[in-house]
């Protein structure tokens, strides 16, 4: 069963961030070595450093592939953390070898280990962070001592430093102490800040959960009375309770519209709270065309007298997908209904499906009124409505927020492009079906 908890999503995002930083590190290493050798005329053995950079690039590519795969799997947070530890250990070994070939204890860039320690400590537990720092310090001190004793050959950076500091026991002891203390101080501050941030995040999540429970309870309590009021108004307006004059009928119709809006509002609040409170997704394999057809059938009556052409483009033999069928139906219903709602008569709406880069791509496009550019960054926020429709069209501003939440719970992402007066395109991705 595929689900993404806040802690799991945080770890995955930081791992992805670490992978991007590692690509930058590979470029930096190669550029720095080329500049040192050819511009500053520093005597370095370029080949072993280039090979290590290649090794880093290879395992980083493997990590990127694996990260894309685990986004679609129900891995525990501990499994993801072990993946982070594996990355960290390979980085530490690679950095130690690079330091060895670039001057060992004489290389001032050895303190770049601090950046790696800080970045990975944000991913790991307190115990794991200090253990990692201990391994870094042990490897560095062993390197310094082995070069001092002649067990490992020392690769001087001639042209940069003129003295053989690695042979000076006082220097070796001093650099070992300074390096170790710096690493552990950096770890202490990083772990302290990370723990406080995690505690604050957990408290916010708990408050958010309590808020959702409260909204769910209130919405549920309001829904039944509103439904009763709607039924009574229908009886009165249908003249089943006797004749009514024109003025009273007009007032009752206005009341009916307000009650109908409140009913939809409480329903959206209830849906939002219920879905956000659900811990597990009801994952099943199904034909996505059936879901789109169902959503379109429900949305079509809302067009009214407008003539809008709906085109559904699904490739032949499109594979079944694995998702929560009820929630995905809500996604399509909301996006298609919005497209109908904000498209003028004579307009068109398209639903297109494709598969690329190992993900499913779903696009809902319309030729409607569009979204103002300044509103696009806020379009998925709760209760937000675009300026060009807020005063003219009824709505709760909750639908797209819920759509985004559902898609992200499935491990996907949603994007929007729009041009005012020309239309809007909502594109979302879903992980591929596991074979």
GROMACS .gro file of C-alpha atoms in nm:
model
  435
    1UNK     CA    1   0.000   0.000   0.000
    2UNK     CA    2   0.148   0.330  -0.105
    3UNK     CA    3   0.121   0.620   0.135
    4UNK     CA    4   0.343   0.914   0.215
    5UNK     CA    5   0.361   1.030   0.577
    6UNK     CA    6   0.496   1.379   0.655
    7UNK     CA    7   0.817   1.236   0.807
    8UNK     CA    8   0.870   1.002   0.513
    9UNK     CA    9   0.809   1.283   0.264
   10UNK     CA   10   1.055   1.507   0.451
   11UNK     CA   11   1.324   1.237   0.434
   12UNK     CA   12   1.260   1.175   0.064
   13UNK     CA   13   1.281   1.546  -0.019
   14UNK     CA   14   1.607   1.585   0.172
   15UNK     CA   15   1.754   1.277   0.005
   16UNK     CA   16   1.665   1.423  -0.332
   17UNK     CA   17   1.824   1.751  -0.226
   18UNK     CA   18   2.141   1.561  -0.120
   19UNK     CA   19   2.156   1.391  -0.461
   20UNK     CA   20   2.144   1.729  -0.639
   21UNK     CA   21   2.419   1.862  -0.411
   22UNK     CA   22   2.628   1.555  -0.493
   23UNK     CA   23   2.601   1.633  -0.866
   24UNK     CA   24   2.728   1.983  -0.790
   25UNK     CA   25   3.012   1.833  -0.585
   26UNK     CA   26   3.121   1.615  -0.878
   27UNK     CA   27   3.136   1.920  -1.105
   28UNK     CA   28   3.323   2.117  -0.837
   29UNK     CA   29   3.584   1.840  -0.785
   30UNK     CA   30   3.659   1.806  -1.156
   31UNK     CA   31   3.669   2.185  -1.209
   32UNK     CA   32   3.888   2.244  -0.903
   33UNK     CA   33   4.141   1.976  -1.007
   34UNK     CA   34   4.159   2.106  -1.364
   35UNK     CA   35   4.210   2.462  -1.238
   36UNK     CA   36   4.472   2.354  -0.983
   37UNK     CA   37   4.676   2.158  -1.239
   38UNK     CA   38   4.647   2.376  -1.548
   39UNK     CA   39   4.603   2.728  -1.408
   40UNK     CA   40   4.774   2.731  -1.069
   41UNK     CA   41   5.033   2.466  -1.167
   42UNK     CA   42   4.977   2.260  -0.851
   43UNK     CA   43   5.128   1.912  -0.871
   44UNK     CA   44   4.831   1.678  -0.833
   45UNK     CA   45   4.762   1.323  -0.950
   46UNK     CA   46   4.457   1.399  -1.158
   47UNK     CA   47   4.364   1.045  -1.270
   48UNK     CA   48   4.273   0.892  -0.930
   49UNK     CA   49   4.070   1.201  -0.839
   50UNK     CA   50   3.882   1.188  -1.170
   51UNK     CA   51   3.811   0.818  -1.109
   52UNK     CA   52   3.671   0.893  -0.764
   53UNK     CA   53   3.455   1.169  -0.915
   54UNK     CA   54   3.331   0.917  -1.172
   55UNK     CA   55   3.259   0.667  -0.893
   56UNK     CA   56   3.057   0.933  -0.706
   57UNK     CA   57   2.861   1.014  -1.024
   58UNK     CA   58   2.783   0.645  -1.084
   59UNK     CA   59   2.655   0.570  -0.735
   60UNK     CA   60   2.468   0.901  -0.730
   61UNK     CA   61   2.286   0.801  -1.050
   62UNK     CA   62   2.202   0.469  -0.884
   63UNK     CA   63   2.070   0.653  -0.578
   64UNK     CA   64   1.853   0.874  -0.800
   65UNK     CA   65   1.700   0.570  -0.972
   66UNK     CA   66   1.639   0.397  -0.639
   67UNK     CA   67   1.486   0.713  -0.489
   68UNK     CA   68   1.236   0.731  -0.776
   69UNK     CA   69   1.144   0.367  -0.710
   70UNK     CA   70   1.096   0.396  -0.333
   71UNK     CA   71   0.859   0.691  -0.379
   72UNK     CA   72   0.608   0.436  -0.510
   73UNK     CA   73   0.668   0.175  -0.238
   74UNK     CA   74   0.545   0.142   0.118
   75UNK     CA   75   0.887   0.154   0.277
   76UNK     CA   76   0.913   0.229   0.647
   77UNK     CA   77   1.090   0.545   0.757
   78UNK     CA   78   1.369   0.328   0.904
   79UNK     CA   79   1.433   0.174   0.560
   80UNK     CA   80   1.466   0.520   0.407
   81UNK     CA   81   1.700   0.625   0.688
   82UNK     CA   82   1.919   0.321   0.617
   83UNK     CA   83   1.930   0.436   0.255
   84UNK     CA   84   2.052   0.775   0.382
   85UNK     CA   85   2.322   0.606   0.594
   86UNK     CA   86   2.442   0.410   0.289
   87UNK     CA   87   2.478   0.734   0.093
   88UNK     CA   88   2.660   0.898   0.382
   89UNK     CA   89   2.912   0.615   0.421
   90UNK     CA   90   2.997   0.612   0.050
   91UNK     CA   91   3.040   0.990   0.057
   92UNK     CA   92   3.271   0.973   0.360
   93UNK     CA   93   3.490   0.705   0.200
   94UNK     CA   94   3.506   0.895  -0.131
   95UNK     CA   95   3.594   1.224   0.040
   96UNK     CA   96   3.865   1.055   0.248
   97UNK     CA   97   4.027   0.909  -0.065
   98UNK     CA   98   4.012   1.247  -0.240
   99UNK     CA   99   4.174   1.412   0.063
  100UNK     CA  100   4.448   1.146   0.054
  101UNK     CA  101   4.533   1.225  -0.310
  102UNK     CA  102   4.522   1.601  -0.252
  103UNK     CA  103   4.766   1.649   0.034
  104UNK     CA  104   4.615   1.459   0.327
  105UNK     CA  105   4.655   1.658   0.649
  106UNK     CA  106   4.803   1.947   0.448
  107UNK     CA  107   4.484   1.997   0.245
  108UNK     CA  108   4.286   2.294   0.387
  109UNK     CA  109   3.973   2.167   0.210
  110UNK     CA  110   3.952   1.883   0.461
  111UNK     CA  111   3.719   2.104   0.661
  112UNK     CA  112   3.464   2.064   0.380
  113UNK     CA  113   3.373   1.749   0.571
  114UNK     CA  114   3.178   1.987   0.796
  115UNK     CA  115   2.925   2.060   0.518
  116UNK     CA  116   2.869   1.689   0.462
  117UNK     CA  117   2.830   1.632   0.836
  118UNK     CA  118   2.573   1.911   0.867
  119UNK     CA  119   2.370   1.799   0.564
  120UNK     CA  120   2.352   1.432   0.663
  121UNK     CA  121   2.291   1.505   1.033
  122UNK     CA  122   1.963   1.667   0.926
  123UNK     CA  123   1.858   1.328   0.785
  124UNK     CA  124   1.977   1.098   1.063
  125UNK     CA  125   1.887   1.040   1.425
  126UNK     CA  126   2.097   1.182   1.708
  127UNK     CA  127   2.278   0.851   1.765
  128UNK     CA  128   2.340   0.798   1.393
  129UNK     CA  129   2.469   1.154   1.350
  130UNK     CA  130   2.730   1.120   1.626
  131UNK     CA  131   2.828   0.774   1.499
  132UNK     CA  132   2.878   0.921   1.152
  133UNK     CA  133   3.092   1.203   1.294
  134UNK     CA  134   3.301   0.948   1.483
  135UNK     CA  135   3.364   0.751   1.163
  136UNK     CA  136   3.465   1.070   0.979
  137UNK     CA  137   3.714   1.162   1.251
  138UNK     CA  138   3.857   0.810   1.279
  139UNK     CA  139   3.914   0.784   0.903
  140UNK     CA  140   4.074   1.130   0.890
  141UNK     CA  141   4.305   1.065   1.188
  142UNK     CA  142   4.406   0.724   1.050
  143UNK     CA  143   4.488   0.892   0.719
  144UNK     CA  144   4.702   1.156   0.894
  145UNK     CA  145   4.886   0.898   1.107
  146UNK     CA  146   4.940   0.646   0.824
  147UNK     CA  147   5.088   0.919   0.603
  148UNK     CA  148   5.304   1.040   0.893
  149UNK     CA  149   5.431   0.686   0.957
  150UNK     CA  150   5.484   0.614   0.587
  151UNK     CA  151   5.227   0.333   0.577
  152UNK     CA  152   5.043   0.529   0.308
  153UNK     CA  153   5.230   0.736   0.047
  154UNK     CA  154   5.187   1.108   0.093
  155UNK     CA  155   5.079   1.306  -0.215
  156UNK     CA  156   5.215   1.655  -0.162
  157UNK     CA  157   5.041   1.951  -0.322
  158UNK     CA  158   5.359   2.108  -0.452
  159UNK     CA  159   5.310   2.460  -0.573
  160UNK     CA  160   5.056   2.521  -0.297
  161UNK     CA  161   5.248   2.444   0.023
  162UNK     CA  162   5.625   2.436   0.036
  163UNK     CA  163   5.679   2.247   0.364
  164UNK     CA  164   5.612   1.884   0.453
  165UNK     CA  165   5.374   1.949   0.740
  166UNK     CA  166   5.249   1.590   0.733
  167UNK     CA  167   5.588   1.486   0.887
  168UNK     CA  168   5.548   1.725   1.179
  169UNK     CA  169   5.393   1.531   1.471
  170UNK     CA  170   5.287   1.853   1.644
  171UNK     CA  171   5.103   1.966   1.332
  172UNK     CA  172   4.942   1.622   1.286
  173UNK     CA  173   4.823   1.620   1.649
  174UNK     CA  174   4.695   1.978   1.624
  175UNK     CA  175   4.508   1.929   1.295
  176UNK     CA  176   4.356   1.606   1.430
  177UNK     CA  177   4.231   1.782   1.743
  178UNK     CA  178   4.096   2.086   1.558
  179UNK     CA  179   3.930   1.870   1.291
  180UNK     CA  180   3.768   1.634   1.544
  181UNK     CA  181   3.642   1.911   1.772
  182UNK     CA  182   3.505   2.109   1.476
  183UNK     CA  183   3.319   1.807   1.338
  184UNK     CA  184   3.159   1.721   1.673
  185UNK     CA  185   3.069   2.083   1.752
  186UNK     CA  186   2.901   2.113   1.409
  187UNK     CA  187   2.718   1.785   1.474
  188UNK     CA  188   2.603   1.901   1.818
  189UNK     CA  189   2.452   2.225   1.687
  190UNK     CA  190   2.295   2.057   1.383
  191UNK     CA  191   2.139   1.777   1.587
  192UNK     CA  192   2.011   2.022   1.851
  193UNK     CA  193   1.843   2.244   1.594
  194UNK     CA  194   1.706   1.945   1.398
  195UNK     CA  195   1.555   1.791   1.712
  196UNK     CA  196   1.382   2.116   1.805
  197UNK     CA  197   1.248   2.155   1.452
  198UNK     CA  198   1.120   1.795   1.449
  199UNK     CA  199   0.948   1.844   1.785
  200UNK     CA  200   0.788   2.166   1.662
  201UNK     CA  201   0.677   1.993   1.341
  202UNK     CA  202   0.520   1.704   1.536
  203UNK     CA  203   0.333   1.949   1.759
  204UNK     CA  204   0.203   2.133   1.453
  205UNK     CA  205   0.093   1.804   1.297
  206UNK     CA  206  -0.094   1.712   1.615
  207UNK     CA  207  -0.263   2.052   1.626
  208UNK     CA  208  -0.353   2.014   1.259
  209UNK     CA  209  -0.501   1.671   1.332
  210UNK     CA  210  -0.711   1.809   1.619
  211UNK     CA  211  -0.828   2.095   1.395
  212UNK     CA  212  -0.933   1.846   1.126
  213UNK     CA  213  -1.120   1.637   1.385
  214UNK     CA  214  -1.302   1.947   1.510
  215UNK     CA  215  -1.392   2.063   1.159
  216UNK     CA  216  -1.506   1.711   1.074
  217UNK     CA  217  -1.732   1.699   1.380
  218UNK     CA  218  -1.882   2.045   1.321
  219UNK     CA  219  -1.932   1.980   0.948
  220UNK     CA  220  -2.105   1.651   1.021
  221UNK     CA  221  -2.335   1.815   1.277
  222UNK     CA  222  -2.426   2.091   1.029
  223UNK     CA  223  -2.481   1.867   0.728
  224UNK     CA  224  -2.799   1.694   0.848
  225UNK     CA  225  -2.988   2.011   0.953
  226UNK     CA  226  -2.893   2.179   0.624
  227UNK     CA  227  -3.021   1.879   0.429
  228UNK     CA  228  -3.348   1.898   0.624
  229UNK     CA  229  -3.381   2.271   0.550
  230UNK     CA  230  -3.321   2.200   0.180
  231UNK     CA  231  -3.594   1.935   0.178
  232UNK     CA  232  -3.842   2.165   0.352
  233UNK     CA  233  -3.767   2.448   0.110
  234UNK     CA  234  -3.824   2.213  -0.186
  235UNK     CA  235  -4.161   2.116  -0.038
  236UNK     CA  236  -4.262   2.481   0.007
  237UNK     CA  237  -4.133   2.596  -0.333
  238UNK     CA  238  -4.304   2.299  -0.496
  239UNK     CA  239  -4.629   2.430  -0.346
  240UNK     CA  240  -4.695   2.097  -0.179
  241UNK     CA  241  -4.770   2.290   0.141
  242UNK     CA  242  -4.998   2.536  -0.033
  243UNK     CA  243  -4.972   2.836  -0.267
  244UNK     CA  244  -4.716   3.113  -0.210
  245UNK     CA  245  -4.707   3.461  -0.360
  246UNK     CA  246  -4.431   3.585  -0.592
  247UNK     CA  247  -4.243   3.796  -0.337
  248UNK     CA  248  -4.227   3.517  -0.079
  249UNK     CA  249  -4.122   3.269  -0.348
  250UNK     CA  250  -3.837   3.498  -0.456
  251UNK     CA  251  -3.714   3.526  -0.096
  252UNK     CA  252  -3.738   3.149  -0.045
  253UNK     CA  253  -3.544   3.085  -0.366
  254UNK     CA  254  -3.266   3.313  -0.243
  255UNK     CA  255  -3.266   3.127   0.089
  256UNK     CA  256  -3.250   2.798  -0.101
  257UNK     CA  257  -2.940   2.912  -0.292
  258UNK     CA  258  -2.768   3.019   0.031
  259UNK     CA  259  -2.854   2.689   0.200
  260UNK     CA  260  -2.735   2.495  -0.105
  261UNK     CA  261  -2.403   2.682  -0.090
  262UNK     CA  262  -2.369   2.608   0.283
  263UNK     CA  263  -2.450   2.243   0.216
  264UNK     CA  264  -2.172   2.220  -0.046
  265UNK     CA  265  -1.939   2.408   0.187
  266UNK     CA  266  -1.994   2.169   0.478
  267UNK     CA  267  -1.962   1.872   0.240
  268UNK     CA  268  -1.625   2.000   0.115
  269UNK     CA  269  -1.507   2.062   0.472
  270UNK     CA  270  -1.618   1.714   0.571
  271UNK     CA  271  -1.441   1.559   0.270
  272UNK     CA  272  -1.125   1.758   0.343
  273UNK     CA  273  -1.117   1.657   0.709
  274UNK     CA  274  -1.206   1.294   0.640
  275UNK     CA  275  -0.945   1.243   0.368
  276UNK     CA  276  -0.672   1.425   0.559
  277UNK     CA  277  -0.747   1.214   0.867
  278UNK     CA  278  -0.728   0.885   0.673
  279UNK     CA  279  -0.401   0.709   0.751
  280UNK     CA  280  -0.423   0.449   0.475
  281UNK     CA  281  -0.525   0.458   0.112
  282UNK     CA  282  -0.759   0.192  -0.023
  283UNK     CA  283  -0.531   0.090  -0.309
  284UNK     CA  284  -0.684  -0.122  -0.586
  285UNK     CA  285  -0.607  -0.193  -0.949
  286UNK     CA  286  -0.867  -0.055  -1.190
  287UNK     CA  287  -0.927   0.086  -1.536
  288UNK     CA  288  -0.875   0.462  -1.523
  289UNK     CA  289  -1.112   0.520  -1.818
  290UNK     CA  290  -1.402   0.398  -1.602
  291UNK     CA  291  -1.314   0.656  -1.337
  292UNK     CA  292  -1.293   0.939  -1.594
  293UNK     CA  293  -1.625   0.836  -1.752
  294UNK     CA  294  -1.792   0.827  -1.409
  295UNK     CA  295  -1.656   1.170  -1.318
  296UNK     CA  296  -1.764   1.314  -1.654
  297UNK     CA  297  -2.119   1.174  -1.616
  298UNK     CA  298  -2.153   1.337  -1.274
  299UNK     CA  299  -2.007   1.668  -1.394
  300UNK     CA  300  -2.202   1.697  -1.723
  301UNK     CA  301  -2.539   1.801  -1.569
  302UNK     CA  302  -2.361   2.098  -1.408
  303UNK     CA  303  -2.300   2.248  -1.753
  304UNK     CA  304  -2.661   2.356  -1.774
  305UNK     CA  305  -2.747   2.503  -2.112
  306UNK     CA  306  -2.384   2.563  -2.210
  307UNK     CA  307  -2.257   2.369  -2.510
  308UNK     CA  308  -1.912   2.237  -2.419
  309UNK     CA  309  -1.728   1.963  -2.604
  310UNK     CA  310  -1.552   1.705  -2.387
  311UNK     CA  311  -1.269   1.504  -2.544
  312UNK     CA  312  -1.115   1.209  -2.361
  313UNK     CA  313  -0.785   1.093  -2.511
  314UNK     CA  314  -0.658   0.764  -2.367
  315UNK     CA  315  -0.410   0.549  -2.564
  316UNK     CA  316  -0.528   0.202  -2.663
  317UNK     CA  317  -0.435  -0.075  -2.419
  318UNK     CA  318  -0.353   0.178  -2.151
  319UNK     CA  319  -0.256  -0.027  -1.844
  320UNK     CA  320  -0.470  -0.043  -1.532
  321UNK     CA  321  -0.346   0.173  -1.248
  322UNK     CA  322  -0.315   0.116  -0.874
  323UNK     CA  323  -0.469   0.391  -0.662
  324UNK     CA  324  -0.756   0.475  -0.429
  325UNK     CA  325  -1.045   0.462  -0.675
  326UNK     CA  326  -1.284   0.677  -0.471
  327UNK     CA  327  -1.027   0.951  -0.415
  328UNK     CA  328  -0.908   0.951  -0.776
  329UNK     CA  329  -1.270   0.981  -0.889
  330UNK     CA  330  -1.295   1.292  -0.672
  331UNK     CA  331  -0.981   1.434  -0.838
  332UNK     CA  332  -1.120   1.389  -1.191
  333UNK     CA  333  -1.467   1.508  -1.087
  334UNK     CA  334  -1.329   1.827  -0.937
  335UNK     CA  335  -1.096   1.909  -1.227
  336UNK     CA  336  -1.354   1.829  -1.498
  337UNK     CA  337  -1.635   2.011  -1.312
  338UNK     CA  338  -1.411   2.317  -1.271
  339UNK     CA  339  -1.323   2.306  -1.641
  340UNK     CA  340  -1.695   2.300  -1.731
  341UNK     CA  341  -1.777   2.568  -1.475
  342UNK     CA  342  -1.523   2.822  -1.600
  343UNK     CA  343  -1.551   2.752  -1.975
  344UNK     CA  344  -1.797   2.952  -2.183
  345UNK     CA  345  -2.053   2.796  -2.416
  346UNK     CA  346  -1.886   2.666  -2.732
  347UNK     CA  347  -1.563   2.590  -2.549
  348UNK     CA  348  -1.372   2.263  -2.521
  349UNK     CA  349  -1.238   2.045  -2.241
  350UNK     CA  350  -0.977   1.772  -2.289
  351UNK     CA  351  -0.864   1.489  -2.065
  352UNK     CA  352  -0.541   1.328  -2.187
  353UNK     CA  353  -0.342   1.038  -2.048
  354UNK     CA  354   0.014   0.939  -2.132
  355UNK     CA  355   0.308   0.755  -1.983
  356UNK     CA  356   0.660   0.901  -1.983
  357UNK     CA  357   0.976   0.886  -1.772
  358UNK     CA  358   0.831   0.600  -1.570
  359UNK     CA  359   0.531   0.806  -1.449
  360UNK     CA  360   0.168   0.842  -1.556
  361UNK     CA  361   0.084   1.190  -1.687
  362UNK     CA  362  -0.276   1.311  -1.672
  363UNK     CA  363  -0.377   1.643  -1.825
  364UNK     CA  364  -0.709   1.828  -1.790
  365UNK     CA  365  -0.720   2.124  -2.030
  366UNK     CA  366  -0.992   2.378  -2.105
  367UNK     CA  367  -1.049   2.689  -2.318
  368UNK     CA  368  -1.205   2.877  -2.028
  369UNK     CA  369  -1.151   3.212  -1.863
  370UNK     CA  370  -0.808   3.125  -1.723
  371UNK     CA  371  -0.639   3.219  -1.395
  372UNK     CA  372  -0.464   3.553  -1.331
  373UNK     CA  373  -0.085   3.510  -1.315
  374UNK     CA  374  -0.065   3.655  -0.963
  375UNK     CA  375  -0.317   3.394  -0.838
  376UNK     CA  376  -0.147   3.082  -0.979
  377UNK     CA  377   0.101   3.040  -0.688
  378UNK     CA  378  -0.193   3.034  -0.442
  379UNK     CA  379  -0.441   2.826  -0.642
  380UNK     CA  380  -0.394   2.510  -0.429
  381UNK     CA  381  -0.425   2.690  -0.095
  382UNK     CA  382  -0.727   2.614   0.123
  383UNK     CA  383  -1.017   2.862   0.083
  384UNK     CA  384  -0.836   3.052  -0.194
  385UNK     CA  385  -1.033   3.162  -0.499
  386UNK     CA  386  -0.896   3.348  -0.800
  387UNK     CA  387  -0.982   3.717  -0.820
  388UNK     CA  388  -1.159   3.685  -1.156
  389UNK     CA  389  -1.420   3.439  -1.020
  390UNK     CA  390  -1.443   3.511  -0.646
  391UNK     CA  391  -1.724   3.767  -0.683
  392UNK     CA  392  -1.910   3.618  -0.980
  393UNK     CA  393  -1.912   3.241  -0.922
  394UNK     CA  394  -1.999   3.050  -0.607
  395UNK     CA  395  -1.733   2.821  -0.464
  396UNK     CA  396  -1.566   2.713  -0.140
  397UNK     CA  397  -1.199   2.728  -0.243
  398UNK     CA  398  -1.141   2.382  -0.098
  399UNK     CA  399  -1.163   2.156  -0.403
  400UNK     CA  400  -0.818   2.212  -0.554
  401UNK     CA  401  -0.654   2.199  -0.211
  402UNK     CA  402  -0.806   1.856  -0.160
  403UNK     CA  403  -0.708   1.748  -0.514
  404UNK     CA  404  -0.345   1.838  -0.442
  405UNK     CA  405  -0.354   1.653  -0.110
  406UNK     CA  406  -0.493   1.336  -0.272
  407UNK     CA  407  -0.237   1.335  -0.553
  408UNK     CA  408   0.053   1.390  -0.315
  409UNK     CA  409  -0.076   1.113  -0.088
  410UNK     CA  410  -0.042   0.885  -0.390
  411UNK     CA  411   0.318   0.996  -0.442
  412UNK     CA  412   0.236   1.222  -0.737
  413UNK     CA  413   0.255   1.593  -0.811
  414UNK     CA  414   0.023   1.848  -0.970
  415UNK     CA  415   0.105   2.156  -1.177
  416UNK     CA  416  -0.102   2.432  -1.332
  417UNK     CA  417  -0.048   2.652  -1.637
  418UNK     CA  418  -0.293   2.921  -1.737
  419UNK     CA  419  -0.334   3.226  -1.954
  420UNK     CA  420  -0.607   3.472  -1.873
  421UNK     CA  421  -0.887   3.451  -2.127
  422UNK     CA  422  -0.738   3.151  -2.310
  423UNK     CA  423  -0.771   2.858  -2.073
  424UNK     CA  424  -0.607   2.646  -1.807
  425UNK     CA  425  -0.413   2.319  -1.797
  426UNK     CA  426  -0.388   2.105  -1.485
  427UNK     CA  427  -0.126   1.832  -1.516
  428UNK     CA  428  -0.067   1.573  -1.248
  429UNK     CA  429   0.153   1.267  -1.223
  430UNK     CA  430   0.098   0.929  -1.061
  431UNK     CA  431   0.354   0.657  -0.992
  432UNK     CA  432   0.349   0.365  -1.238
  433UNK     CA  433   0.163   0.047  -1.158
  434UNK     CA  434   0.386  -0.215  -0.999
  435UNK     CA  435   0.421  -0.524  -1.215
   0.00000   0.00000   0.00000
